[in-house]
């Protein structure tokens, strides 16, 4: 696990987006695993600038997102599909047919999950971007999720719903379930970049960097991967040393 420590969110975003930019320059046909939440927004803004400067193109890029709420449509402003269009895809030359955000079709949850995992196995993600939840969740893999878990429907913990309520009018509007790549799907990516910034991630960063591997803390599975870069800022390092 390589740790890159930066001063603040902007520097973290630059360090992380440069990893993607350089990889895209080398291989414009890359398969990217993408994430939502507030952490990746700066990375996406930088990648849009890199695209506008003519440094990179998304024309031949394929993307697979980590997760999506269950029970809201793709048109809902808080859906992760909407988020990705709004924060990245609408601003670059990606072919929307190459965009994949999991979706749990009503009455076909099991099939939806199976199909997503099967596709991920076929394509093999080159770089997977991750944020981290305060409780160590990656994607929506909450504590106690098996490291062998593939794409599944998860019941969100109260903590996660509480953390995400800032995007909704009230906690009651936050969906109770989500479809998410499982830890096993995430671990199949060739490279993983995790970004964690701000004081509210300090506890999670401390636990991640302790090196302990336990299903109580899903992100600790990353210690079993041989190419992980963790990008953190000073505030997130508050509880270290
Ligand atoms: C959500 C997402 C995760 C994300 C986490 C942290 O629960 N499903 O993929 O990593 O929130 O979000 P943020 O970056 O906003 O702190």
mmCIF file of C-alpha atoms and ligand atoms in Angstrom:
data_model
loop_
_atom_site.group_PDB
_atom_site.id
_atom_site.type_symbol
_atom_site.label_atom_id
_atom_site.label_comp_id
_atom_site.label_asym_id
_atom_site.label_seq_id
_atom_site.Cartn_x
_atom_site.Cartn_y
_atom_site.Cartn_z
ATOM 1 C CA UNK A 1 0.000 0.000 0.000
ATOM 2 C CA UNK A 2 1.543 3.258 -1.150
ATOM 3 C CA UNK A 3 0.486 6.300 0.886
ATOM 4 C CA UNK A 4 0.616 9.771 -0.647
ATOM 5 C CA UNK A 5 0.101 12.475 1.950
ATOM 6 C CA UNK A 6 -0.867 15.934 0.735
ATOM 7 C CA UNK A 7 -1.641 19.218 2.472
ATOM 8 C CA UNK A 8 -5.286 19.516 1.547
ATOM 9 C CA UNK A 9 -8.160 18.293 -0.607
ATOM 10 C CA UNK A 10 -7.005 20.157 -3.731
ATOM 11 C CA UNK A 11 -3.534 18.649 -3.565
ATOM 12 C CA UNK A 12 -4.998 15.192 -2.982
ATOM 13 C CA UNK A 13 -7.299 15.627 -5.966
ATOM 14 C CA UNK A 14 -4.350 16.644 -8.135
ATOM 15 C CA UNK A 15 -2.177 13.735 -6.983
ATOM 16 C CA UNK A 16 -4.988 11.262 -7.613
ATOM 17 C CA UNK A 17 -6.161 12.734 -10.915
ATOM 18 C CA UNK A 18 -2.570 12.680 -12.192
ATOM 19 C CA UNK A 19 -2.493 8.923 -11.648
ATOM 20 C CA UNK A 20 -5.554 8.617 -13.896
ATOM 21 C CA UNK A 21 -4.285 11.168 -16.409
ATOM 22 C CA UNK A 22 -0.923 9.465 -16.841
ATOM 23 C CA UNK A 23 -2.512 6.056 -17.148
ATOM 24 C CA UNK A 24 -4.998 7.363 -19.732
ATOM 25 C CA UNK A 25 -2.191 8.913 -21.755
ATOM 26 C CA UNK A 26 -0.442 5.587 -21.857
ATOM 27 C CA UNK A 27 -3.566 3.562 -22.559
ATOM 28 C CA UNK A 28 -6.540 5.514 -23.952
ATOM 29 C CA UNK A 29 -8.619 2.296 -23.990
ATOM 30 C CA UNK A 30 -8.619 1.931 -20.242
ATOM 31 C CA UNK A 31 -11.389 0.476 -18.154
ATOM 32 C CA UNK A 32 -12.009 2.695 -15.165
ATOM 33 C CA UNK A 33 -13.828 1.841 -11.969
ATOM 34 C CA UNK A 34 -15.431 5.026 -10.687
ATOM 35 C CA UNK A 35 -16.865 6.244 -7.418
ATOM 36 C CA UNK A 36 -19.301 8.848 -6.177
ATOM 37 C CA UNK A 37 -19.502 10.877 -2.978
ATOM 38 C CA UNK A 38 -17.816 14.211 -2.319
ATOM 39 C CA UNK A 39 -14.264 12.840 -2.284
ATOM 40 C CA UNK A 40 -13.852 12.198 -6.039
ATOM 41 C CA UNK A 41 -15.375 15.493 -7.240
ATOM 42 C CA UNK A 42 -12.011 17.330 -7.352
ATOM 43 C CA UNK A 43 -10.467 14.439 -9.286
ATOM 44 C CA UNK A 44 -13.256 14.597 -11.859
ATOM 45 C CA UNK A 45 -12.868 18.378 -12.158
ATOM 46 C CA UNK A 46 -9.159 17.954 -12.884
ATOM 47 C CA UNK A 47 -9.803 15.222 -15.433
ATOM 48 C CA UNK A 48 -12.309 17.492 -17.190
ATOM 49 C CA UNK A 49 -9.591 20.186 -17.379
ATOM 50 C CA UNK A 50 -7.076 17.635 -18.681
ATOM 51 C CA UNK A 51 -9.610 16.677 -21.343
ATOM 52 C CA UNK A 52 -10.274 20.325 -22.252
ATOM 53 C CA UNK A 53 -6.518 20.925 -22.557
ATOM 54 C CA UNK A 54 -6.353 18.088 -25.040
ATOM 55 C CA UNK A 55 -4.174 15.944 -22.778
ATOM 56 C CA UNK A 56 -6.586 13.029 -22.490
ATOM 57 C CA UNK A 57 -9.646 11.667 -24.242
ATOM 58 C CA UNK A 58 -12.387 9.409 -22.909
ATOM 59 C CA UNK A 59 -13.501 8.360 -26.400
ATOM 60 C CA UNK A 60 -12.372 4.779 -25.948
ATOM 61 C CA UNK A 61 -12.657 4.569 -22.174
ATOM 62 C CA UNK A 62 -15.132 2.220 -20.534
ATOM 63 C CA UNK A 63 -16.341 2.886 -17.002
ATOM 64 C CA UNK A 64 -17.913 0.794 -14.266
ATOM 65 C CA UNK A 65 -19.281 2.523 -11.200
ATOM 66 C CA UNK A 66 -19.134 1.038 -7.753
ATOM 67 C CA UNK A 67 -22.665 1.430 -6.568
ATOM 68 C CA UNK A 68 -26.135 2.916 -6.858
ATOM 69 C CA UNK A 69 -29.091 3.470 -4.576
ATOM 70 C CA UNK A 70 -32.016 1.095 -4.906
ATOM 71 C CA UNK A 71 -35.495 2.509 -5.342
ATOM 72 C CA UNK A 72 -34.713 5.818 -7.024
ATOM 73 C CA UNK A 73 -34.667 6.335 -10.773
ATOM 74 C CA UNK A 74 -31.610 7.245 -12.820
ATOM 75 C CA UNK A 75 -33.167 10.669 -13.376
ATOM 76 C CA UNK A 76 -33.257 11.372 -9.625
ATOM 77 C CA UNK A 77 -30.681 14.111 -8.875
ATOM 78 C CA UNK A 78 -29.243 11.995 -6.052
ATOM 79 C CA UNK A 79 -28.846 8.869 -8.135
ATOM 80 C CA UNK A 80 -25.227 7.979 -8.734
ATOM 81 C CA UNK A 81 -25.983 7.739 -12.454
ATOM 82 C CA UNK A 82 -27.080 11.388 -12.405
ATOM 83 C CA UNK A 83 -24.039 12.308 -10.281
ATOM 84 C CA UNK A 84 -21.629 10.774 -12.775
ATOM 85 C CA UNK A 85 -23.203 12.563 -15.730
ATOM 86 C CA UNK A 86 -23.251 15.815 -13.834
ATOM 87 C CA UNK A 87 -19.735 15.629 -12.451
ATOM 88 C CA UNK A 88 -17.856 13.940 -15.281
ATOM 89 C CA UNK A 89 -19.523 12.284 -18.251
ATOM 90 C CA UNK A 90 -21.439 15.318 -19.556
ATOM 91 C CA UNK A 91 -18.189 17.273 -19.724
ATOM 92 C CA UNK A 92 -15.933 14.858 -21.599
ATOM 93 C CA UNK A 93 -16.045 12.950 -24.885
ATOM 94 C CA UNK A 94 -17.067 9.617 -23.389
ATOM 95 C CA UNK A 95 -19.423 7.424 -25.401
ATOM 96 C CA UNK A 96 -22.403 6.950 -23.059
ATOM 97 C CA UNK A 97 -22.698 3.359 -24.282
ATOM 98 C CA UNK A 98 -19.396 2.722 -22.529
ATOM 99 C CA UNK A 99 -20.729 3.930 -19.192
ATOM 100 C CA UNK A 100 -21.920 1.363 -16.661
ATOM 101 C CA UNK A 101 -23.564 2.203 -13.363
ATOM 102 C CA UNK A 102 -25.124 -0.783 -11.588
ATOM 103 C CA UNK A 103 -28.886 -0.746 -11.398
ATOM 104 C CA UNK A 104 -31.195 -2.999 -9.424
ATOM 105 C CA UNK A 105 -34.161 -3.682 -11.678
ATOM 106 C CA UNK A 106 -37.346 -4.196 -9.684
ATOM 107 C CA UNK A 107 -38.200 -7.830 -9.241
ATOM 108 C CA UNK A 108 -34.833 -8.770 -10.749
ATOM 109 C CA UNK A 109 -32.409 -7.866 -8.012
ATOM 110 C CA UNK A 110 -30.528 -11.132 -8.063
ATOM 111 C CA UNK A 111 -30.162 -11.140 -11.856
ATOM 112 C CA UNK A 112 -29.045 -7.491 -11.833
ATOM 113 C CA UNK A 113 -26.279 -8.247 -9.325
ATOM 114 C CA UNK A 114 -25.132 -11.399 -11.064
ATOM 115 C CA UNK A 115 -24.980 -9.699 -14.442
ATOM 116 C CA UNK A 116 -22.855 -6.856 -13.070
ATOM 117 C CA UNK A 117 -20.335 -9.202 -11.444
ATOM 118 C CA UNK A 118 -20.160 -11.354 -14.596
ATOM 119 C CA UNK A 119 -19.437 -8.306 -16.703
ATOM 120 C CA UNK A 120 -16.755 -7.084 -14.300
ATOM 121 C CA UNK A 121 -15.104 -10.479 -14.479
ATOM 122 C CA UNK A 122 -15.101 -10.297 -18.263
ATOM 123 C CA UNK A 123 -13.690 -6.791 -18.645
ATOM 124 C CA UNK A 124 -11.292 -6.492 -15.694
ATOM 125 C CA UNK A 125 -11.022 -2.913 -14.412
ATOM 126 C CA UNK A 126 -7.612 -1.247 -14.865
ATOM 127 C CA UNK A 127 -7.895 1.375 -12.113
ATOM 128 C CA UNK A 128 -10.597 1.490 -9.468
ATOM 129 C CA UNK A 129 -11.212 4.764 -7.643
ATOM 130 C CA UNK A 130 -12.501 4.533 -4.072
ATOM 131 C CA UNK A 131 -13.625 6.845 -1.322
ATOM 132 C CA UNK A 132 -14.065 5.520 2.177
ATOM 133 C CA UNK A 133 -16.963 5.757 4.588
ATOM 134 C CA UNK A 134 -16.393 6.849 8.178
ATOM 135 C CA UNK A 135 -17.010 3.219 9.215
ATOM 136 C CA UNK A 136 -14.525 1.924 6.643
ATOM 137 C CA UNK A 137 -17.059 1.032 3.991
ATOM 138 C CA UNK A 138 -15.897 0.905 0.376
ATOM 139 C CA UNK A 139 -18.562 1.145 -2.281
ATOM 140 C CA UNK A 140 -21.454 0.253 0.005
ATOM 141 C CA UNK A 141 -19.736 -2.745 1.602
ATOM 142 C CA UNK A 142 -20.571 -2.160 5.209
ATOM 143 C CA UNK A 143 -18.699 -3.672 8.189
ATOM 144 C CA UNK A 144 -18.975 -7.484 8.437
ATOM 145 C CA UNK A 145 -19.286 -7.928 4.657
ATOM 146 C CA UNK A 146 -17.337 -10.988 3.559
ATOM 147 C CA UNK A 147 -14.217 -10.275 1.509
ATOM 148 C CA UNK A 148 -15.573 -12.879 -0.974
ATOM 149 C CA UNK A 149 -18.738 -10.901 -1.575
ATOM 150 C CA UNK A 150 -19.630 -10.114 -5.195
ATOM 151 C CA UNK A 151 -22.181 -7.511 -6.390
ATOM 152 C CA UNK A 152 -25.173 -7.543 -4.060
ATOM 153 C CA UNK A 153 -28.071 -5.597 -2.595
ATOM 154 C CA UNK A 154 -27.122 -4.120 0.732
ATOM 155 C CA UNK A 155 -29.195 -2.692 3.560
ATOM 156 C CA UNK A 156 -27.501 0.589 4.404
ATOM 157 C CA UNK A 157 -26.502 1.158 8.019
ATOM 158 C CA UNK A 158 -28.020 4.068 9.911
ATOM 159 C CA UNK A 159 -24.534 5.610 10.059
ATOM 160 C CA UNK A 160 -24.182 5.573 6.275
ATOM 161 C CA UNK A 161 -27.695 6.935 5.741
ATOM 162 C CA UNK A 162 -26.963 9.638 8.309
ATOM 163 C CA UNK A 163 -23.651 10.499 6.552
ATOM 164 C CA UNK A 164 -25.391 10.709 3.185
ATOM 165 C CA UNK A 165 -28.457 12.626 4.293
ATOM 166 C CA UNK A 166 -26.713 15.922 3.497
ATOM 167 C CA UNK A 167 -27.504 15.244 -0.153
ATOM 168 C CA UNK A 168 -31.228 14.783 0.531
ATOM 169 C CA UNK A 169 -33.939 16.966 2.093
ATOM 170 C CA UNK A 170 -34.193 14.679 5.107
ATOM 171 C CA UNK A 171 -33.051 11.273 6.409
ATOM 172 C CA UNK A 172 -36.425 9.781 5.421
ATOM 173 C CA UNK A 173 -35.597 10.419 1.775
ATOM 174 C CA UNK A 174 -32.269 8.558 1.937
ATOM 175 C CA UNK A 175 -32.779 5.123 0.365
ATOM 176 C CA UNK A 176 -32.496 2.161 2.700
ATOM 177 C CA UNK A 177 -30.831 -0.116 0.152
ATOM 178 C CA UNK A 178 -28.175 0.030 -2.526
ATOM 179 C CA UNK A 179 -26.622 -2.207 -5.148
ATOM 180 C CA UNK A 180 -22.861 -2.316 -4.833
ATOM 181 C CA UNK A 181 -19.857 -4.069 -6.267
ATOM 182 C CA UNK A 182 -18.754 -6.511 -3.593
ATOM 183 C CA UNK A 183 -15.302 -6.467 -2.058
ATOM 184 C CA UNK A 184 -14.270 -9.353 -4.324
ATOM 185 C CA UNK A 185 -15.264 -7.321 -7.408
ATOM 186 C CA UNK A 186 -13.302 -4.308 -6.172
ATOM 187 C CA UNK A 187 -10.241 -6.424 -5.427
ATOM 188 C CA UNK A 188 -10.180 -7.748 -9.002
ATOM 189 C CA UNK A 189 -9.156 -4.309 -10.301
ATOM 190 C CA UNK A 190 -5.522 -4.194 -11.385
ATOM 191 C CA UNK A 191 -4.870 -0.997 -9.451
ATOM 192 C CA UNK A 192 -6.853 0.773 -6.725
ATOM 193 C CA UNK A 193 -6.674 4.458 -5.770
ATOM 194 C CA UNK A 194 -8.394 5.467 -2.531
ATOM 195 C CA UNK A 195 -8.850 9.099 -1.559
ATOM 196 C CA UNK A 196 -9.691 10.220 1.990
ATOM 197 C CA UNK A 197 -9.706 13.851 3.039
ATOM 198 C CA UNK A 198 -10.871 15.844 6.009
ATOM 199 C CA UNK A 199 -11.100 15.363 9.745
ATOM 200 C CA UNK A 200 -14.208 13.193 9.512
ATOM 201 C CA UNK A 201 -12.048 10.545 7.796
ATOM 202 C CA UNK A 202 -9.285 10.631 10.439
ATOM 203 C CA UNK A 203 -10.595 7.627 12.374
ATOM 204 C CA UNK A 204 -11.031 5.590 9.205
ATOM 205 C CA UNK A 205 -7.558 6.528 7.935
ATOM 206 C CA UNK A 206 -5.997 5.595 11.262
ATOM 207 C CA UNK A 207 -7.651 2.209 11.182
ATOM 208 C CA UNK A 208 -6.802 1.627 7.530
ATOM 209 C CA UNK A 209 -3.142 2.423 8.055
ATOM 210 C CA UNK A 210 -2.911 0.309 11.209
ATOM 211 C CA UNK A 211 -2.580 -2.650 8.873
ATOM 212 C CA UNK A 212 -5.110 -4.793 10.742
ATOM 213 C CA UNK A 213 -7.162 -6.897 8.331
ATOM 214 C CA UNK A 214 -10.713 -7.527 9.479
ATOM 215 C CA UNK A 215 -14.221 -7.667 8.022
ATOM 216 C CA UNK A 216 -15.183 -5.215 10.795
ATOM 217 C CA UNK A 217 -13.427 -2.649 8.642
ATOM 218 C CA UNK A 218 -14.087 -3.386 4.949
ATOM 219 C CA UNK A 219 -11.343 -1.136 3.557
ATOM 220 C CA UNK A 220 -8.768 -3.276 5.354
ATOM 221 C CA UNK A 221 -9.260 -5.873 2.598
ATOM 222 C CA UNK A 222 -7.119 -3.581 0.467
ATOM 223 C CA UNK A 223 -4.052 -4.795 2.348
ATOM 224 C CA UNK A 224 -4.513 -8.044 0.417
ATOM 225 C CA UNK A 225 -4.105 -6.233 -2.934
ATOM 226 C CA UNK A 226 -0.675 -5.632 -4.414
ATOM 227 C CA UNK A 227 -1.244 -2.240 -6.066
ATOM 228 C CA UNK A 228 -3.121 0.205 -3.851
ATOM 229 C CA UNK A 229 -2.439 3.924 -3.601
ATOM 230 C CA UNK A 230 -3.990 5.789 -0.675
ATOM 231 C CA UNK A 231 -4.146 9.568 -1.059
ATOM 232 C CA UNK A 232 -4.785 11.428 2.201
ATOM 233 C CA UNK A 233 -4.594 15.001 3.429
ATOM 234 C CA UNK A 234 -3.240 16.452 6.676
ATOM 235 C CA UNK A 235 -6.695 16.689 8.257
ATOM 236 C CA UNK A 236 -7.348 12.988 7.649
ATOM 237 C CA UNK A 237 -3.994 12.225 9.311
ATOM 238 C CA UNK A 238 -4.994 14.018 12.502
ATOM 239 C CA UNK A 239 -5.031 10.831 14.593
ATOM 240 C CA UNK A 240 -1.775 9.414 13.244
ATOM 241 C CA UNK A 241 1.677 9.613 14.911
HETATM 242 C C1 LIG B 1 -20.951 6.710 -0.062
HETATM 243 C C2 LIG B 1 -20.454 5.933 -1.276
HETATM 244 C C3 LIG B 1 -19.028 5.516 -1.129
HETATM 245 C C4 LIG B 1 -18.196 6.696 -0.683
HETATM 246 C C5 LIG B 1 -18.654 7.169 0.661
HETATM 247 C C6 LIG B 1 -17.871 8.355 1.178
HETATM 248 O O1 LIG B 1 -21.508 5.915 0.917
HETATM 249 N N1 LIG B 1 -21.234 4.774 -1.560
HETATM 250 O O2 LIG B 1 -18.565 4.994 -2.350
HETATM 251 O O3 LIG B 1 -16.843 6.345 -0.634
HETATM 252 O O4 LIG B 1 -20.016 7.544 0.555
HETATM 253 O O5 LIG B 1 -18.383 9.537 0.646
HETATM 254 P P1 LIG B 1 -17.700 10.923 0.713
HETATM 255 O O6 LIG B 1 -16.609 10.908 -0.292
HETATM 256 O O7 LIG B 1 -18.777 11.896 0.340
HETATM 257 O O8 LIG B 1 -17.208 11.108 2.097
#
